[in-house]
Short mmCIF file of C-alpha atoms and ligand atoms in Angstrom, two decimals:
data_model
loop_
_atom_site.label_atom_id
_atom_site.label_comp_id
_atom_site.label_asym_id
_atom_site.label_seq_id
_atom_site.Cartn_x
_atom_site.Cartn_y
_atom_site.Cartn_z
CA MET S 1 -64.40 -31.87 8.57
CA ARG S 2 -63.90 -33.33 5.12
CA ILE S 3 -62.86 -30.44 2.86
CA LEU S 4 -62.50 -30.22 -0.89
CA LEU S 5 -59.68 -27.78 -1.72
CA THR S 6 -59.74 -26.58 -5.33
CA GLY S 7 -56.49 -25.17 -6.67
CA GLY S 8 -54.71 -27.01 -3.87
CA ALA S 9 -51.55 -27.59 -5.92
CA GLY S 10 -50.93 -23.87 -6.40
CA PHE S 11 -48.84 -21.46 -4.34
CA ILE S 12 -51.50 -20.45 -1.82
CA GLY S 13 -53.23 -23.83 -2.11
CA ARG S 14 -50.27 -25.82 -0.87
CA HIS S 15 -50.01 -23.69 2.25
CA VAL S 16 -53.76 -23.89 2.82
CA HIS S 17 -53.59 -27.66 2.41
CA ALA S 18 -50.90 -27.95 5.09
CA GLN S 19 -52.86 -25.66 7.44
CA LEU S 20 -56.14 -27.56 6.99
CA LEU S 21 -54.38 -30.84 7.74
CA ALA S 22 -52.68 -29.29 10.78
CA ASP S 23 -56.11 -28.14 11.97
CA GLY S 24 -57.34 -31.72 11.87
CA HIS S 25 -59.35 -31.77 8.62
CA GLU S 26 -59.42 -34.43 5.98
CA VAL S 27 -58.51 -32.79 2.67
CA ARG S 28 -59.18 -33.77 -0.93
CA VAL S 29 -57.52 -31.62 -3.59
CA LEU S 30 -58.86 -30.83 -7.04
CA ASP S 31 -56.42 -29.08 -9.36
CA SER S 32 -56.04 -28.96 -13.13
CA LEU S 33 -52.25 -28.48 -12.92
CA ARG S 34 -52.48 -25.76 -15.59
CA PRO S 35 -49.36 -25.98 -17.76
CA ASP S 36 -48.78 -22.21 -17.61
CA VAL S 37 -48.44 -22.53 -13.81
CA HIS S 38 -47.12 -26.06 -13.28
CA GLN S 39 -44.09 -26.92 -15.38
CA THR S 40 -43.57 -30.11 -13.33
CA LYS S 41 -46.08 -32.28 -11.52
CA PRO S 42 -46.10 -31.37 -7.82
CA ALA S 43 -46.38 -34.05 -5.13
CA VAL S 44 -49.77 -33.43 -3.53
CA ASP S 45 -51.59 -36.01 -1.40
CA ASN S 46 -55.15 -36.94 -2.27
CA LEU S 47 -55.03 -35.09 -5.58
CA ILE S 48 -57.68 -35.33 -8.29
CA VAL S 49 -56.32 -33.83 -11.50
CA ALA S 50 -59.29 -32.16 -13.15
CA ASP S 51 -60.40 -28.77 -14.32
CA ILE S 52 -62.90 -26.88 -12.17
CA ARG S 53 -65.05 -26.49 -15.30
CA ASP S 54 -65.39 -30.28 -15.57
CA GLY S 55 -68.75 -30.65 -13.83
CA GLU S 56 -68.67 -34.44 -13.62
CA ALA S 57 -65.22 -34.48 -12.03
CA VAL S 58 -66.30 -31.78 -9.57
CA ASP S 59 -69.43 -33.73 -8.74
CA ARG S 60 -67.41 -36.86 -7.96
CA ALA S 61 -64.89 -34.87 -5.93
CA LEU S 62 -67.72 -33.53 -3.75
CA VAL S 63 -68.94 -36.92 -2.53
CA GLY S 64 -68.92 -36.92 1.29
CA VAL S 65 -67.54 -33.39 1.55
CA ASP S 66 -68.63 -30.96 4.33
CA ALA S 67 -67.04 -27.77 3.02
CA VAL S 68 -65.20 -26.41 -0.01
CA VAL S 69 -62.26 -24.03 -0.13
CA HIS S 70 -62.27 -22.68 -3.68
CA LEU S 71 -58.90 -21.33 -4.75
CA ALA S 72 -58.77 -22.70 -8.32
CA ALA S 73 -58.44 -19.70 -10.62
CA LYS S 74 -56.36 -17.97 -13.22
CA VAL S 75 -54.52 -15.34 -11.18
CA GLY S 76 -52.52 -12.18 -11.78
CA LEU S 77 -53.26 -9.08 -13.76
CA GLY S 78 -53.15 -10.76 -17.15
CA VAL S 79 -50.79 -10.28 -20.03
CA ASP S 80 -53.12 -8.60 -22.50
CA LEU S 81 -56.71 -8.66 -23.70
CA ASP S 82 -56.16 -12.09 -25.25
CA ASP S 83 -56.33 -13.40 -21.67
CA MET S 84 -59.86 -12.11 -21.21
CA ASP S 85 -61.88 -15.18 -22.18
CA ASP S 86 -59.57 -17.47 -20.22
CA TYR S 87 -60.08 -15.38 -17.05
CA VAL S 88 -63.84 -15.37 -17.42
CA SER S 89 -63.96 -19.05 -18.27
CA SER S 90 -61.55 -20.22 -15.54
CA ASN S 91 -62.80 -17.92 -12.80
CA SER S 92 -66.43 -17.01 -13.44
CA LEU S 93 -67.60 -20.12 -15.26
CA GLY S 94 -65.39 -22.33 -13.06
CA THR S 95 -67.05 -20.94 -9.94
CA ALA S 96 -70.51 -21.39 -11.45
CA VAL S 97 -69.79 -25.03 -12.30
CA LEU S 98 -68.68 -25.64 -8.72
CA LEU S 99 -71.64 -23.83 -7.15
CA ARG S 100 -74.15 -25.77 -9.19
CA ARG S 101 -72.62 -29.05 -7.95
CA LEU S 102 -72.48 -27.80 -4.36
CA GLY S 103 -76.22 -27.33 -4.56
CA ARG S 104 -76.73 -30.84 -5.83
CA ARG S 105 -74.45 -32.46 -3.26
CA LYS S 106 -75.96 -30.40 -0.43
CA VAL S 107 -72.62 -28.94 0.57
CA ARG S 108 -73.43 -25.74 2.45
CA ARG S 109 -70.10 -24.17 3.23
CA LEU S 110 -67.73 -22.35 0.91
CA VAL S 111 -64.58 -20.31 1.42
CA TYR S 112 -63.94 -18.35 -1.78
CA ALA S 113 -60.59 -16.82 -2.71
CA SER S 114 -61.33 -13.25 -3.74
CA SER S 115 -59.03 -10.29 -4.04
CA MET S 116 -58.46 -6.77 -2.87
CA VAL S 117 -58.50 -5.71 -6.52
CA VAL S 118 -62.33 -5.82 -6.40
CA TYR S 119 -62.19 -2.31 -4.84
CA GLY S 120 -60.38 -0.72 -7.79
CA GLU S 121 -58.73 2.48 -6.58
CA GLY S 122 -60.60 2.24 -3.31
CA HIS S 123 -61.00 4.98 -0.76
CA TYR S 124 -59.40 8.44 -1.05
CA GLU S 125 -59.89 11.76 0.68
CA CYS S 126 -59.77 15.22 -0.82
CA ASP S 127 -59.12 18.20 1.48
CA ARG S 128 -62.06 20.04 -0.10
CA HIS S 129 -64.47 17.29 -1.13
CA GLY S 130 -64.01 14.65 1.55
CA GLU S 131 -64.27 11.02 0.55
CA VAL S 132 -64.11 10.50 -3.24
CA ALA S 133 -63.70 7.59 -5.67
CA PRO S 134 -61.31 8.50 -8.50
CA GLY S 135 -61.91 7.02 -11.95
CA PRO S 136 -59.36 4.98 -13.90
CA ARG S 137 -56.05 6.76 -14.39
CA ARG S 138 -55.65 8.48 -17.77
CA ILE S 139 -52.96 7.31 -20.18
CA GLU S 140 -51.83 10.94 -20.75
CA ASP S 141 -51.30 11.37 -16.99
CA LEU S 142 -49.40 8.12 -16.66
CA ASP S 143 -47.23 8.98 -19.68
CA ALA S 144 -46.48 12.33 -18.03
CA GLY S 145 -45.40 10.55 -14.83
CA GLN S 146 -48.49 11.65 -12.91
CA PHE S 147 -49.28 8.44 -11.16
CA GLU S 148 -51.48 9.64 -8.30
CA PRO S 149 -55.17 9.68 -9.22
CA PRO S 150 -56.47 13.25 -8.73
CA CYS S 151 -59.73 14.32 -7.09
CA PRO S 152 -62.47 13.66 -9.69
CA ILE S 153 -64.12 16.98 -8.75
CA CYS S 154 -61.30 19.51 -8.36
CA GLY S 155 -58.25 17.66 -9.70
CA GLU S 156 -56.27 18.28 -6.50
CA PRO S 157 -54.09 15.56 -4.88
CA LEU S 158 -55.77 12.96 -2.68
CA ARG S 159 -54.86 10.95 0.39
CA PRO S 160 -55.42 7.18 0.09
CA GLY S 161 -57.29 5.61 3.01
CA LEU S 162 -58.05 2.09 4.18
CA VAL S 163 -61.12 0.54 2.58
CA THR S 164 -63.40 -1.69 4.60
CA GLU S 165 -65.43 -4.57 3.23
CA ASP S 166 -68.46 -2.31 2.88
CA ALA S 167 -66.70 -0.03 0.38
CA PRO S 168 -68.21 -0.04 -3.14
CA THR S 169 -66.52 -2.45 -5.50
CA ASP S 170 -65.04 -1.15 -8.76
CA PRO S 171 -62.95 -3.77 -10.57
CA ARG S 172 -60.50 -2.24 -13.04
CA ASN S 173 -59.18 -5.24 -14.95
CA THR S 174 -60.44 -8.57 -16.25
CA TYR S 175 -59.06 -10.56 -13.36
CA ALA S 176 -60.68 -8.25 -10.82
CA ALA S 177 -63.99 -8.38 -12.68
CA SER S 178 -63.92 -12.18 -12.78
CA LYS S 179 -63.12 -12.44 -9.05
CA LEU S 180 -65.95 -10.09 -8.15
CA ASN S 181 -68.29 -12.01 -10.41
CA GLY S 182 -67.37 -15.17 -8.48
CA GLU S 183 -68.33 -13.39 -5.23
CA HIS S 184 -71.69 -12.41 -6.68
CA LEU S 185 -72.36 -15.94 -7.91
CA ALA S 186 -71.38 -17.37 -4.52
CA ALA S 187 -73.69 -14.92 -2.74
CA ALA S 188 -76.55 -15.95 -5.04
CA TRP S 189 -75.81 -19.62 -4.31
CA ALA S 190 -75.73 -18.96 -0.56
CA ARG S 191 -79.16 -17.29 -0.69
CA GLU S 192 -80.79 -19.91 -2.86
CA ALA S 193 -79.21 -23.01 -1.37
CA GLY S 194 -79.14 -21.84 2.25
CA GLY S 195 -75.34 -21.99 2.10
CA ARG S 196 -72.68 -19.91 3.78
CA VAL S 197 -69.79 -18.22 2.00
CA ALA S 198 -66.72 -16.42 3.26
CA ALA S 199 -65.18 -14.30 0.49
CA MET S 200 -61.55 -13.81 1.44
CA ARG S 201 -60.24 -10.67 -0.28
CA PHE S 202 -56.52 -11.33 -0.31
CA HIS S 203 -53.96 -8.55 -0.35
CA ASN S 204 -50.61 -9.20 -2.07
CA VAL S 205 -49.62 -12.66 -0.93
CA TYR S 206 -45.95 -13.63 -0.79
CA GLY S 207 -43.84 -16.37 0.74
CA PRO S 208 -42.09 -19.67 0.08
CA GLY S 209 -43.18 -21.39 -3.12
CA MET S 210 -44.28 -18.18 -4.89
CA PRO S 211 -44.56 -18.71 -8.63
CA ARG S 212 -41.56 -17.25 -10.39
CA ASN S 213 -40.75 -16.46 -13.98
CA THR S 214 -44.32 -16.75 -15.21
CA PRO S 215 -46.40 -13.82 -16.50
CA TYR S 216 -48.56 -14.29 -13.41
CA ALA S 217 -45.82 -13.90 -10.80
CA GLY S 218 -46.35 -11.30 -8.07
CA VAL S 219 -43.90 -8.46 -7.64
CA ALA S 220 -42.01 -9.98 -4.67
CA ALA S 221 -41.20 -13.09 -6.78
CA ILE S 222 -40.21 -10.92 -9.76
CA PHE S 223 -37.84 -8.86 -7.58
CA ARG S 224 -36.40 -11.95 -6.00
CA SER S 225 -35.72 -13.56 -9.39
CA ALA S 226 -34.00 -10.38 -10.59
CA LEU S 227 -31.75 -10.37 -7.52
CA ALA S 228 -30.93 -14.06 -8.04
CA ARG S 229 -29.81 -13.22 -11.60
CA GLY S 230 -27.55 -10.51 -10.19
CA GLU S 231 -29.84 -7.77 -11.53
CA ALA S 232 -31.51 -4.82 -9.83
CA PRO S 233 -35.25 -5.06 -9.11
CA THR S 234 -37.10 -2.78 -11.54
CA VAL S 235 -39.78 -0.73 -9.84
CA PHE S 236 -42.60 0.69 -11.97
CA GLU S 237 -44.16 4.14 -11.65
CA ASP S 238 -42.29 6.13 -8.97
CA GLY S 239 -42.18 3.29 -6.45
CA LEU S 240 -44.61 5.04 -4.12
CA GLN S 241 -47.62 2.88 -5.00
CA ARG S 242 -48.90 1.19 -1.87
CA ARG S 243 -49.76 -2.40 -1.15
CA ASP S 244 -50.14 -4.63 1.90
CA PHE S 245 -47.91 -7.70 1.67
CA VAL S 246 -49.31 -10.61 3.59
CA HIS S 247 -47.36 -13.79 4.24
CA VAL S 248 -48.86 -16.93 2.73
CA SER S 249 -48.86 -18.78 6.08
CA ASP S 250 -51.03 -16.03 7.55
CA VAL S 251 -53.38 -16.30 4.57
CA ALA S 252 -53.59 -20.07 5.04
CA ALA S 253 -54.47 -19.59 8.71
CA ALA S 254 -57.20 -17.08 7.77
CA VAL S 255 -58.71 -19.49 5.25
CA SER S 256 -58.69 -22.41 7.66
CA THR S 257 -60.28 -20.25 10.36
CA ALA S 258 -63.00 -19.09 7.97
CA ALA S 259 -63.80 -22.69 6.97
CA VAL S 260 -65.21 -23.41 10.42
CA ALA S 261 -66.28 -19.94 11.54
CA ASP S 262 -69.75 -18.94 12.53
CA HIS S 263 -70.17 -16.02 10.13
CA PRO S 264 -73.14 -14.48 8.26
CA GLN S 265 -74.53 -16.11 5.12
CA PHE S 266 -72.25 -13.97 2.94
CA ALA S 267 -69.24 -12.50 4.69
CA ALA S 268 -66.41 -10.64 2.95
CA TYR S 269 -63.07 -10.41 4.77
CA ASN S 270 -60.05 -8.36 3.75
CA VAL S 271 -56.94 -10.43 4.37
CA GLY S 272 -53.84 -8.29 4.84
CA SER S 273 -51.01 -7.83 7.30
CA GLY S 274 -52.45 -4.50 8.43
CA THR S 275 -49.28 -2.65 7.43
CA VAL S 276 -49.18 -0.67 4.22
CA ARG S 277 -45.84 -0.47 2.38
CA THR S 278 -44.73 1.01 -0.92
CA ILE S 279 -43.40 -1.11 -3.78
CA GLY S 280 -40.17 0.90 -3.48
CA ASP S 281 -39.93 -0.14 0.22
CA LEU S 282 -40.43 -3.77 -0.69
CA ALA S 283 -37.75 -3.62 -3.39
CA GLY S 284 -35.33 -1.87 -1.01
CA GLU S 285 -35.91 -4.34 1.83
CA LEU S 286 -35.52 -7.33 -0.48
CA SER S 287 -32.31 -5.97 -2.02
CA ARG S 288 -30.79 -5.27 1.38
CA ALA S 289 -31.79 -8.65 2.84
CA TYR S 290 -30.46 -10.43 -0.26
CA GLY S 291 -27.30 -8.32 -0.42
CA GLY S 292 -28.09 -7.43 -4.05
CA LEU S 293 -28.15 -4.36 -6.28
CA ASP S 294 -30.24 -1.34 -5.29
CA PRO S 295 -33.63 -1.16 -7.02
CA VAL S 296 -34.07 0.92 -10.16
CA ILE S 297 -37.19 3.06 -10.49
CA THR S 298 -38.19 2.99 -14.16
CA GLY S 299 -41.26 5.24 -14.41
CA ASP S 300 -42.90 2.55 -16.61
CA TYR S 301 -46.44 1.53 -15.81
CA ARG S 302 -49.01 -1.18 -16.48
CA LEU S 303 -52.35 0.18 -17.56
CA GLY S 304 -54.40 -2.33 -15.53
CA ASP S 305 -52.62 -1.47 -12.28
CA VAL S 306 -54.38 0.56 -9.65
CA ARG S 307 -52.24 3.05 -7.77
CA HIS S 308 -52.79 2.01 -4.18
CA ILE S 309 -54.49 -1.06 -2.75
CA THR S 310 -54.90 -0.51 0.94
CA ALA S 311 -57.64 -2.06 2.94
CA SER S 312 -58.34 -2.66 6.57
CA SER S 313 -58.27 -6.26 7.79
CA ASP S 314 -59.84 -5.36 11.15
CA ARG S 315 -63.06 -7.28 10.48
CA LEU S 316 -61.16 -10.54 10.11
CA ARG S 317 -59.43 -9.90 13.40
CA ALA S 318 -62.60 -8.84 15.18
CA HIS S 319 -64.97 -11.50 13.82
CA LEU S 320 -62.71 -14.51 13.43
CA GLY S 321 -60.00 -13.76 15.97
CA TRP S 322 -57.30 -14.14 13.30
CA LYS S 323 -54.09 -12.21 13.48
CA PRO S 324 -51.03 -12.23 11.23
CA GLY S 325 -47.82 -13.74 12.54
CA TYR S 326 -45.40 -12.17 10.07
CA ASP S 327 -44.28 -8.61 9.48
CA LEU S 328 -42.52 -7.77 6.21
CA THR S 329 -38.99 -8.10 7.61
CA THR S 330 -39.50 -11.60 9.05
CA GLY S 331 -41.55 -12.52 5.98
CA ILE S 332 -38.80 -11.46 3.58
CA ALA S 333 -36.24 -13.42 5.58
CA ASP S 334 -38.52 -16.45 5.29
CA LEU S 335 -38.98 -15.90 1.54
CA LEU S 336 -35.23 -15.70 0.96
CA ARG S 337 -34.51 -18.79 3.07
CA HIS S 338 -36.51 -20.98 0.69
C1 UD1 V 401 -51.67 -8.82 -6.73
C2 UD1 V 401 -51.92 -10.20 -7.29
C3 UD1 V 401 -53.37 -10.41 -7.53
C4 UD1 V 401 -54.11 -10.12 -6.25
C5 UD1 V 401 -53.80 -8.72 -5.76
C6 UD1 V 401 -54.47 -8.45 -4.42
C7 UD1 V 401 -50.14 -11.22 -8.58
C8 UD1 V 401 -49.47 -11.33 -9.92
N1 UD1 V 401 -51.18 -10.38 -8.51
O1 UD1 V 401 -51.99 -7.83 -7.74
O2 UD1 V 401 -53.60 -11.75 -7.96
O3 UD1 V 401 -55.47 -10.27 -6.48
O4 UD1 V 401 -52.41 -8.59 -5.57
O5 UD1 V 401 -54.14 -7.23 -3.89
O6 UD1 V 401 -49.74 -11.83 -7.62
N2 UD1 V 401 -44.46 -3.92 -10.14
C9 UD1 V 401 -43.19 -3.39 -10.25
N3 UD1 V 401 -42.24 -4.11 -10.93
C10 UD1 V 401 -42.50 -5.33 -11.49
C11 UD1 V 401 -43.81 -5.87 -11.35
C12 UD1 V 401 -44.76 -5.13 -10.66
O7 UD1 V 401 -42.90 -2.28 -9.78
O8 UD1 V 401 -41.59 -5.92 -12.07
C13 UD1 V 401 -45.47 -3.13 -9.39
C14 UD1 V 401 -46.79 -3.01 -10.15
O9 UD1 V 401 -46.77 -1.92 -11.02
C15 UD1 V 401 -47.77 -2.80 -9.00
C16 UD1 V 401 -47.14 -3.58 -7.83
O10 UD1 V 401 -45.79 -3.82 -8.21
O11 UD1 V 401 -47.85 -1.45 -8.65
C17 UD1 V 401 -47.80 -4.89 -7.51
O12 UD1 V 401 -47.87 -5.69 -8.66
P1 UD1 V 401 -48.28 -7.26 -8.61
O13 UD1 V 401 -47.37 -8.01 -7.74
O14 UD1 V 401 -48.41 -7.71 -10.03
O15 UD1 V 401 -49.63 -7.27 -7.83
P2 UD1 V 401 -51.04 -6.56 -7.93
O16 UD1 V 401 -51.31 -6.02 -9.27
O17 UD1 V 401 -51.10 -5.65 -6.74
#
């Protein structure tokens, strides 16, 4: 197929590009090379440098295309509220500009990069009240070092569980809200244009080429940079917050599989390794593998963070036959090699 890959010069995009080529597709890349992400111009074949909000450039890029993989976005949690309009403009408006042109060019297939953060705190169980959805964590609790969200009914501790794609969404920060909005827009496009969209809800992606030293770097890159400076990784909260770290090559394989899959008109897929780890575990494993200082647990917190993000990626395995090739130990070794 001929595929337009937006955001193809970014961290995940470059791996997706390589995977799509390896799977026999012809790939055209559209990327704005945002200066806050790209300090130098990367070497990317078949690259059109244009912003996703530039409708005319998008329209031209779509000529002859069979499918679009839409990764172009402003990522990360954000620095502060001043980022809000940029997130909405880059992510929500950017997706709308693309979808409108897809309709015009009669492109019917879209793979959309979404995120696990659309679930907010996700699924928890209370011994007395069963499944509950805790609200946002209170500043007073966080300041007091109470990081676990309590049962919204009785205030007792909860057990986090794995959310499936059918769980209610509950975005807790601007980025999450903009990513979910993109899903909704894509679903509307699919219905009206007779298109097909796979919304890939990525867990925490890591691997070679991760952005470092930018406000939008993920925690594995931040820890790695600290170790390279001879410093200890600094772990927020109590280090027991849970995430699923998925290697970028596995993500690229999932995206390429979804681009040709026979799935429903709107299909959401959680994309994770299937193994939940704590941030403290990640810091410890990275320090040991690097031979660096032991992590320091600071007790600091970021207000937009959710406590645990743990979802099941079984649907992706069952429907698309995808399975991850990396566990965290082999993935960390790969990250440190590059
Ligand atoms: C990450 C992605 C987001 C993606 C989501 C999917 C980034 C920047 N964010 O969000 O785009 O949609 O996964 O699940 O890649 N932490 C520390 N020390 C630090 C920095 C962070 O302990 O120096 C902790 C944070 O408090 C948080 C955890 O590490 O609990 C993960 O943080 P981060 O890597 O920023 O990712 P998410 O917020 O999970």
